[in-house]
Amino acid sequence: MNLKTKFDLLADKLEKATLGSNYKAHKIIPRELLKLINKDALILDLGVGTGLSSRLFIDKKFSVVGMDFSKELLKVVSKYNYEQLIKQDLNKKLKVKKNNFDLVISFGVFDFFEDLNHIFNEVKRVLNINGYFAFTVIKSQKPSDSSQTYKHTKKEVRALVKKYNYKIVNELEFLEYEKKDYMAIYYGFILKKNCN
């Protein structure tokens, strides 16, 4: 079963399962971002899923555009007040304007991408100068789950930061998921797009 089909089938159960595993990124990183962005910031949530990652921003009346490759997940998240929802394969050119967003977020999504070059390049294209890019990557998980997931080291992320001319504003490390038989530790990064 491919990843898109898997998420389409799990769409209506995903939020409950995620919250049941003590998911934390949707609280930790947005709190840090609220200290950095203006109230009129336009936000893009890549891999919006159930909307947990951008829920705090929606609740605080920010304009948020959500993107996901799963039609079923977009149906689930449509009950929230998104500016726009876009069906989008993140491996393709993003269907949004250049230099349009003040913040791009993507939590728990890069685990499904072996190579992040395209995403880093596309985010750079759609971010305003001095815009922020916040995301998570898996550091470790127990038991190890190699089924369609990828880990990205700090060294790898830092190389992408340099290659695409971002500046690291904040690095976090936290327990992302925790259940009786499963645990995952993540890195969280907040980057700023440099003006040159």
PDB file of C-alpha atoms in Angstrom:
ATOM      1  CA  MET A   1       0.000   0.000   0.000  1.00  0.00           C
ATOM      2  CA  ASN A   2       1.465   3.362  -0.971  1.00  0.00           C
ATOM      3  CA  LEU A   3       1.750   6.226   1.504  1.00  0.00           C
ATOM      4  CA  LYS A   4      -1.042   8.337  -0.018  1.00  0.00           C
ATOM      5  CA  THR A   5      -3.507   5.431   0.157  1.00  0.00           C
ATOM      6  CA  LYS A   6      -2.447   4.715   3.737  1.00  0.00           C
ATOM      7  CA  PHE A   7      -3.137   8.320   4.809  1.00  0.00           C
ATOM      8  CA  ASP A   8      -6.417   8.441   2.875  1.00  0.00           C
ATOM      9  CA  LEU A   9      -7.595   5.333   4.749  1.00  0.00           C
ATOM     10  CA  LEU A  10      -6.442   6.626   8.149  1.00  0.00           C
ATOM     11  CA  ALA A  11      -7.658  10.214   7.682  1.00  0.00           C
ATOM     12  CA  ASP A  12     -10.589  10.166  10.091  1.00  0.00           C
ATOM     13  CA  LYS A  13      -8.624   8.280  12.797  1.00  0.00           C
ATOM     14  CA  LEU A  14      -5.259  10.016  12.518  1.00  0.00           C
ATOM     15  CA  GLU A  15      -5.764  12.927  14.929  1.00  0.00           C
ATOM     16  CA  LYS A  16      -7.024  10.686  17.734  1.00  0.00           C
ATOM     17  CA  ALA A  17      -4.121   8.270  17.208  1.00  0.00           C
ATOM     18  CA  THR A  18      -1.608  11.129  17.121  1.00  0.00           C
ATOM     19  CA  LEU A  19      -2.915  12.788  20.276  1.00  0.00           C
ATOM     20  CA  GLY A  20      -3.110   9.376  21.961  1.00  0.00           C
ATOM     21  CA  SER A  21       0.640   9.040  21.569  1.00  0.00           C
ATOM     22  CA  ASN A  22       1.329  12.322  23.416  1.00  0.00           C
ATOM     23  CA  TYR A  23       2.314  14.207  20.255  1.00  0.00           C
ATOM     24  CA  LYS A  24       4.058  17.475  21.194  1.00  0.00           C
ATOM     25  CA  ALA A  25       5.452  19.361  18.163  1.00  0.00           C
ATOM     26  CA  HIS A  26       2.176  21.160  17.492  1.00  0.00           C
ATOM     27  CA  LYS A  27       2.554  22.892  20.865  1.00  0.00           C
ATOM     28  CA  ILE A  28       6.311  23.292  21.343  1.00  0.00           C
ATOM     29  CA  ILE A  29       7.380  24.836  18.039  1.00  0.00           C
ATOM     30  CA  PRO A  30       4.400  27.167  17.424  1.00  0.00           C
ATOM     31  CA  ARG A  31       4.927  28.735  20.873  1.00  0.00           C
ATOM     32  CA  GLU A  32       8.469  29.609  19.803  1.00  0.00           C
ATOM     33  CA  LEU A  33       7.254  30.913  16.447  1.00  0.00           C
ATOM     34  CA  LEU A  34       4.657  33.215  18.006  1.00  0.00           C
ATOM     35  CA  LYS A  35       7.572  35.159  19.519  1.00  0.00           C
ATOM     36  CA  LEU A  36       9.001  35.755  16.026  1.00  0.00           C
ATOM     37  CA  ILE A  37       6.122  36.493  13.650  1.00  0.00           C
ATOM     38  CA  ASN A  38       3.762  39.437  13.232  1.00  0.00           C
ATOM     39  CA  LYS A  39       0.012  39.076  13.759  1.00  0.00           C
ATOM     40  CA  ASP A  40      -0.591  39.613  10.020  1.00  0.00           C
ATOM     41  CA  ALA A  41       1.809  36.810   8.990  1.00  0.00           C
ATOM     42  CA  LEU A  42       0.669  34.503   6.193  1.00  0.00           C
ATOM     43  CA  ILE A  43       1.513  30.880   7.050  1.00  0.00           C
ATOM     44  CA  LEU A  44       1.880  27.790   4.849  1.00  0.00           C
ATOM     45  CA  ASP A  45       1.483  24.364   6.490  1.00  0.00           C
ATOM     46  CA  LEU A  46       3.156  21.715   4.300  1.00  0.00           C
ATOM     47  CA  GLY A  47       1.613  18.311   4.959  1.00  0.00           C
ATOM     48  CA  VAL A  48      -1.240  19.850   6.942  1.00  0.00           C
ATOM     49  CA  GLY A  49      -2.658  16.409   7.788  1.00  0.00           C
ATOM     50  CA  THR A  50      -5.307  16.801  10.496  1.00  0.00           C
ATOM     51  CA  GLY A  51      -4.356  20.427  11.087  1.00  0.00           C
ATOM     52  CA  LEU A  52      -2.731  19.916  14.497  1.00  0.00           C
ATOM     53  CA  SER A  53       0.485  21.655  13.417  1.00  0.00           C
ATOM     54  CA  SER A  54      -1.276  24.888  12.515  1.00  0.00           C
ATOM     55  CA  ARG A  55      -4.167  24.738  15.000  1.00  0.00           C
ATOM     56  CA  LEU A  56      -2.609  27.250  17.399  1.00  0.00           C
ATOM     57  CA  PHE A  57      -2.161  29.725  14.538  1.00  0.00           C
ATOM     58  CA  ILE A  58      -5.756  29.200  13.361  1.00  0.00           C
ATOM     59  CA  ASP A  59      -7.012  29.709  16.929  1.00  0.00           C
ATOM     60  CA  LYS A  60      -5.072  32.987  17.112  1.00  0.00           C
ATOM     61  CA  LYS A  61      -6.658  34.173  13.831  1.00  0.00           C
ATOM     62  CA  PHE A  62      -3.588  33.926  11.590  1.00  0.00           C
ATOM     63  CA  SER A  63      -4.134  33.367   7.869  1.00  0.00           C
ATOM     64  CA  VAL A  64      -3.019  29.798   7.169  1.00  0.00           C
ATOM     65  CA  VAL A  65      -2.861  27.917   3.871  1.00  0.00           C
ATOM     66  CA  GLY A  66      -2.787  24.128   4.261  1.00  0.00           C
ATOM     67  CA  MET A  67      -1.286  21.692   1.750  1.00  0.00           C
ATOM     68  CA  ASP A  68      -1.523  17.924   1.694  1.00  0.00           C
ATOM     69  CA  PHE A  69      -1.394  15.131  -0.879  1.00  0.00           C
ATOM     70  CA  SER A  70      -4.305  13.319   0.771  1.00  0.00           C
ATOM     71  CA  LYS A  71      -7.744  14.360  -0.427  1.00  0.00           C
ATOM     72  CA  GLU A  72      -9.269  12.642   2.611  1.00  0.00           C
ATOM     73  CA  LEU A  73      -7.073  14.532   5.085  1.00  0.00           C
ATOM     74  CA  LEU A  74      -8.009  17.800   3.365  1.00  0.00           C
ATOM     75  CA  LYS A  75     -11.672  16.886   3.924  1.00  0.00           C
ATOM     76  CA  VAL A  76     -10.974  16.275   7.629  1.00  0.00           C
ATOM     77  CA  VAL A  77      -9.154  19.599   8.068  1.00  0.00           C
ATOM     78  CA  SER A  78     -11.714  21.607   6.088  1.00  0.00           C
ATOM     79  CA  LYS A  79     -13.761  22.113   9.269  1.00  0.00           C
ATOM     80  CA  TYR A  80     -11.127  24.599  10.480  1.00  0.00           C
ATOM     81  CA  ASN A  81     -10.808  28.176   9.306  1.00  0.00           C
ATOM     82  CA  TYR A  82      -8.022  27.858   6.727  1.00  0.00           C
ATOM     83  CA  GLU A  83      -7.465  30.643   4.227  1.00  0.00           C
ATOM     84  CA  GLN A  84      -7.079  27.954   1.563  1.00  0.00           C
ATOM     85  CA  LEU A  85      -6.530  24.185   1.306  1.00  0.00           C
ATOM     86  CA  ILE A  86      -4.497  22.849  -1.619  1.00  0.00           C
ATOM     87  CA  LYS A  87      -4.085  19.238  -2.765  1.00  0.00           C
ATOM     88  CA  GLN A  88      -0.357  19.074  -3.420  1.00  0.00           C
ATOM     89  CA  ASP A  89       2.392  16.508  -3.884  1.00  0.00           C
ATOM     90  CA  LEU A  90       5.337  18.068  -2.040  1.00  0.00           C
ATOM     91  CA  ASN A  91       7.727  16.467  -4.537  1.00  0.00           C
ATOM     92  CA  LYS A  92       6.384  18.878  -7.181  1.00  0.00           C
ATOM     93  CA  LYS A  93       6.596  22.663  -7.568  1.00  0.00           C
ATOM     94  CA  LEU A  94       4.347  24.191  -4.904  1.00  0.00           C
ATOM     95  CA  LYS A  95       1.143  25.698  -6.298  1.00  0.00           C
ATOM     96  CA  VAL A  96       1.621  29.064  -4.597  1.00  0.00           C
ATOM     97  CA  LYS A  97       3.224  32.396  -5.487  1.00  0.00           C
ATOM     98  CA  LYS A  98       6.892  33.217  -5.075  1.00  0.00           C
ATOM     99  CA  ASN A  99       7.827  35.289  -1.981  1.00  0.00           C
ATOM    100  CA  ASN A 100       4.308  34.955  -0.586  1.00  0.00           C
ATOM    101  CA  PHE A 101       4.618  33.512   2.941  1.00  0.00           C
ATOM    102  CA  ASP A 102       6.035  34.819   6.203  1.00  0.00           C
ATOM    103  CA  LEU A 103       6.238  31.349   7.745  1.00  0.00           C
ATOM    104  CA  VAL A 104       6.293  27.803   6.376  1.00  0.00           C
ATOM    105  CA  ILE A 105       5.798  24.929   8.837  1.00  0.00           C
ATOM    106  CA  SER A 106       6.046  21.175   8.394  1.00  0.00           C
ATOM    107  CA  PHE A 107       5.920  18.894  11.441  1.00  0.00           C
ATOM    108  CA  GLY A 108       6.182  15.113  11.188  1.00  0.00           C
ATOM    109  CA  VAL A 109       6.278  15.268   7.389  1.00  0.00           C
ATOM    110  CA  PHE A 110       9.945  15.061   6.436  1.00  0.00           C
ATOM    111  CA  ASP A 111      10.057  11.560   7.952  1.00  0.00           C
ATOM    112  CA  PHE A 112       8.557  10.424   4.635  1.00  0.00           C
ATOM    113  CA  PHE A 113      11.140  12.121   2.365  1.00  0.00           C
ATOM    114  CA  GLU A 114      14.529  10.611   1.705  1.00  0.00           C
ATOM    115  CA  ASP A 115      15.858  13.772   0.027  1.00  0.00           C
ATOM    116  CA  LEU A 116      14.894  17.216   1.323  1.00  0.00           C
ATOM    117  CA  ASN A 117      16.634  19.306  -1.364  1.00  0.00           C
ATOM    118  CA  HIS A 118      13.502  19.939  -3.424  1.00  0.00           C
ATOM    119  CA  ILE A 119      11.484  20.973  -0.370  1.00  0.00           C
ATOM    120  CA  PHE A 120      14.197  23.318   0.930  1.00  0.00           C
ATOM    121  CA  ASN A 121      14.457  24.921  -2.507  1.00  0.00           C
ATOM    122  CA  GLU A 122      10.690  25.312  -2.891  1.00  0.00           C
ATOM    123  CA  VAL A 123      10.281  26.751   0.603  1.00  0.00           C
ATOM    124  CA  LYS A 124      13.017  29.275  -0.185  1.00  0.00           C
ATOM    125  CA  ARG A 125      11.091  30.235  -3.336  1.00  0.00           C
ATOM    126  CA  VAL A 126       7.745  30.791  -1.586  1.00  0.00           C
ATOM    127  CA  LEU A 127       9.062  32.474   1.589  1.00  0.00           C
ATOM    128  CA  ASN A 128       9.329  36.241   1.875  1.00  0.00           C
ATOM    129  CA  ILE A 129      12.772  37.645   2.592  1.00  0.00           C
ATOM    130  CA  ASN A 130      13.395  37.202   6.328  1.00  0.00           C
ATOM    131  CA  GLY A 131      10.552  34.654   6.455  1.00  0.00           C
ATOM    132  CA  TYR A 132      10.752  31.634   8.763  1.00  0.00           C
ATOM    133  CA  PHE A 133      10.817  27.905   7.997  1.00  0.00           C
ATOM    134  CA  ALA A 134      10.068  25.540  10.904  1.00  0.00           C
ATOM    135  CA  PHE A 135      10.063  21.749  10.713  1.00  0.00           C
ATOM    136  CA  THR A 136      10.832  18.517  12.519  1.00  0.00           C
ATOM    137  CA  VAL A 137      12.926  15.478  11.635  1.00  0.00           C
ATOM    138  CA  ILE A 138      13.286  12.156  13.468  1.00  0.00           C
ATOM    139  CA  LYS A 139      16.389  11.754  15.610  1.00  0.00           C
ATOM    140  CA  SER A 140      15.556   8.264  16.868  1.00  0.00           C
ATOM    141  CA  GLN A 141      12.644   5.945  17.454  1.00  0.00           C
ATOM    142  CA  LYS A 142      12.099   2.698  19.350  1.00  0.00           C
ATOM    143  CA  PRO A 143      11.345   0.217  18.079  1.00  0.00           C
ATOM    144  CA  SER A 144      13.032   1.257  14.868  1.00  0.00           C
ATOM    145  CA  ASP A 145      10.420   1.690  12.147  1.00  0.00           C
ATOM    146  CA  SER A 146      11.899   1.690   8.679  1.00  0.00           C
ATOM    147  CA  SER A 147       8.576   1.387   6.854  1.00  0.00           C
ATOM    148  CA  GLN A 148       8.608   4.394   4.563  1.00  0.00           C
ATOM    149  CA  THR A 149      10.309   6.663   7.102  1.00  0.00           C
ATOM    150  CA  TYR A 150      13.673   8.423   6.938  1.00  0.00           C
ATOM    151  CA  LYS A 151      15.884  10.002   9.556  1.00  0.00           C
ATOM    152  CA  HIS A 152      17.780  13.225   8.830  1.00  0.00           C
ATOM    153  CA  THR A 153      20.783  14.089  10.991  1.00  0.00           C
ATOM    154  CA  LYS A 154      21.640  17.539  12.329  1.00  0.00           C
ATOM    155  CA  LYS A 155      24.685  17.470  10.058  1.00  0.00           C
ATOM    156  CA  GLU A 156      22.488  16.820   7.013  1.00  0.00           C
ATOM    157  CA  VAL A 157      20.057  19.590   7.972  1.00  0.00           C
ATOM    158  CA  ARG A 158      22.898  22.048   8.597  1.00  0.00           C
ATOM    159  CA  ALA A 159      24.319  21.271   5.142  1.00  0.00           C
ATOM    160  CA  LEU A 160      20.903  22.072   3.602  1.00  0.00           C
ATOM    161  CA  VAL A 161      20.712  25.276   5.664  1.00  0.00           C
ATOM    162  CA  LYS A 162      24.050  26.377   4.220  1.00  0.00           C
ATOM    163  CA  LYS A 163      23.273  25.247   0.658  1.00  0.00           C
ATOM    164  CA  TYR A 164      19.945  27.128   0.525  1.00  0.00           C
ATOM    165  CA  ASN A 165      21.182  30.181   2.452  1.00  0.00           C
ATOM    166  CA  TYR A 166      19.047  29.964   5.575  1.00  0.00           C
ATOM    167  CA  LYS A 167      20.086  30.950   9.078  1.00  0.00           C
ATOM    168  CA  ILE A 168      19.346  28.703  12.073  1.00  0.00           C
ATOM    169  CA  VAL A 169      17.309  30.673  14.622  1.00  0.00           C
ATOM    170  CA  ASN A 170      16.565  27.798  16.994  1.00  0.00           C
ATOM    171  CA  GLU A 171      17.241  24.076  17.340  1.00  0.00           C
ATOM    172  CA  LEU A 172      15.163  21.949  19.671  1.00  0.00           C
ATOM    173  CA  GLU A 173      15.226  18.308  20.712  1.00  0.00           C
ATOM    174  CA  PHE A 174      12.181  16.724  22.282  1.00  0.00           C
ATOM    175  CA  LEU A 175      10.251  13.539  22.852  1.00  0.00           C
ATOM    176  CA  GLU A 176       7.662  13.679  20.074  1.00  0.00           C
ATOM    177  CA  TYR A 177       5.633  10.513  20.570  1.00  0.00           C
ATOM    178  CA  GLU A 178       5.395   8.230  23.549  1.00  0.00           C
ATOM    179  CA  LYS A 179       3.221   5.180  24.001  1.00  0.00           C
ATOM    180  CA  LYS A 180       3.679   1.980  25.960  1.00  0.00           C
ATOM    181  CA  ASP A 181       5.577   0.243  23.148  1.00  0.00           C
ATOM    182  CA  TYR A 182       6.810   3.178  21.045  1.00  0.00           C
ATOM    183  CA  MET A 183       8.875   6.317  21.481  1.00  0.00           C
ATOM    184  CA  ALA A 184      10.291   8.874  19.016  1.00  0.00           C
ATOM    185  CA  ILE A 185      12.711  11.718  19.647  1.00  0.00           C
ATOM    186  CA  TYR A 186      12.703  14.575  17.158  1.00  0.00           C
ATOM    187  CA  TYR A 187      14.784  17.586  16.262  1.00  0.00           C
ATOM    188  CA  GLY A 188      12.897  20.802  15.639  1.00  0.00           C
ATOM    189  CA  PHE A 189      14.447  23.562  13.554  1.00  0.00           C
ATOM    190  CA  ILE A 190      13.436  27.173  13.072  1.00  0.00           C
ATOM    191  CA  LEU A 191      15.243  28.763  10.138  1.00  0.00           C
ATOM    192  CA  LYS A 192      15.197  32.261   8.699  1.00  0.00           C
ATOM    193  CA  LYS A 193      15.519  32.989   4.983  1.00  0.00           C
ATOM    194  CA  ASN A 194      18.494  35.253   4.377  1.00  0.00           C
ATOM    195  CA  CYS A 195      17.955  38.282   2.182  1.00  0.00           C
ATOM    196  CA  ASN A 196      20.679  37.446  -0.357  1.00  0.00           C
TER     197      ASN A 196
END
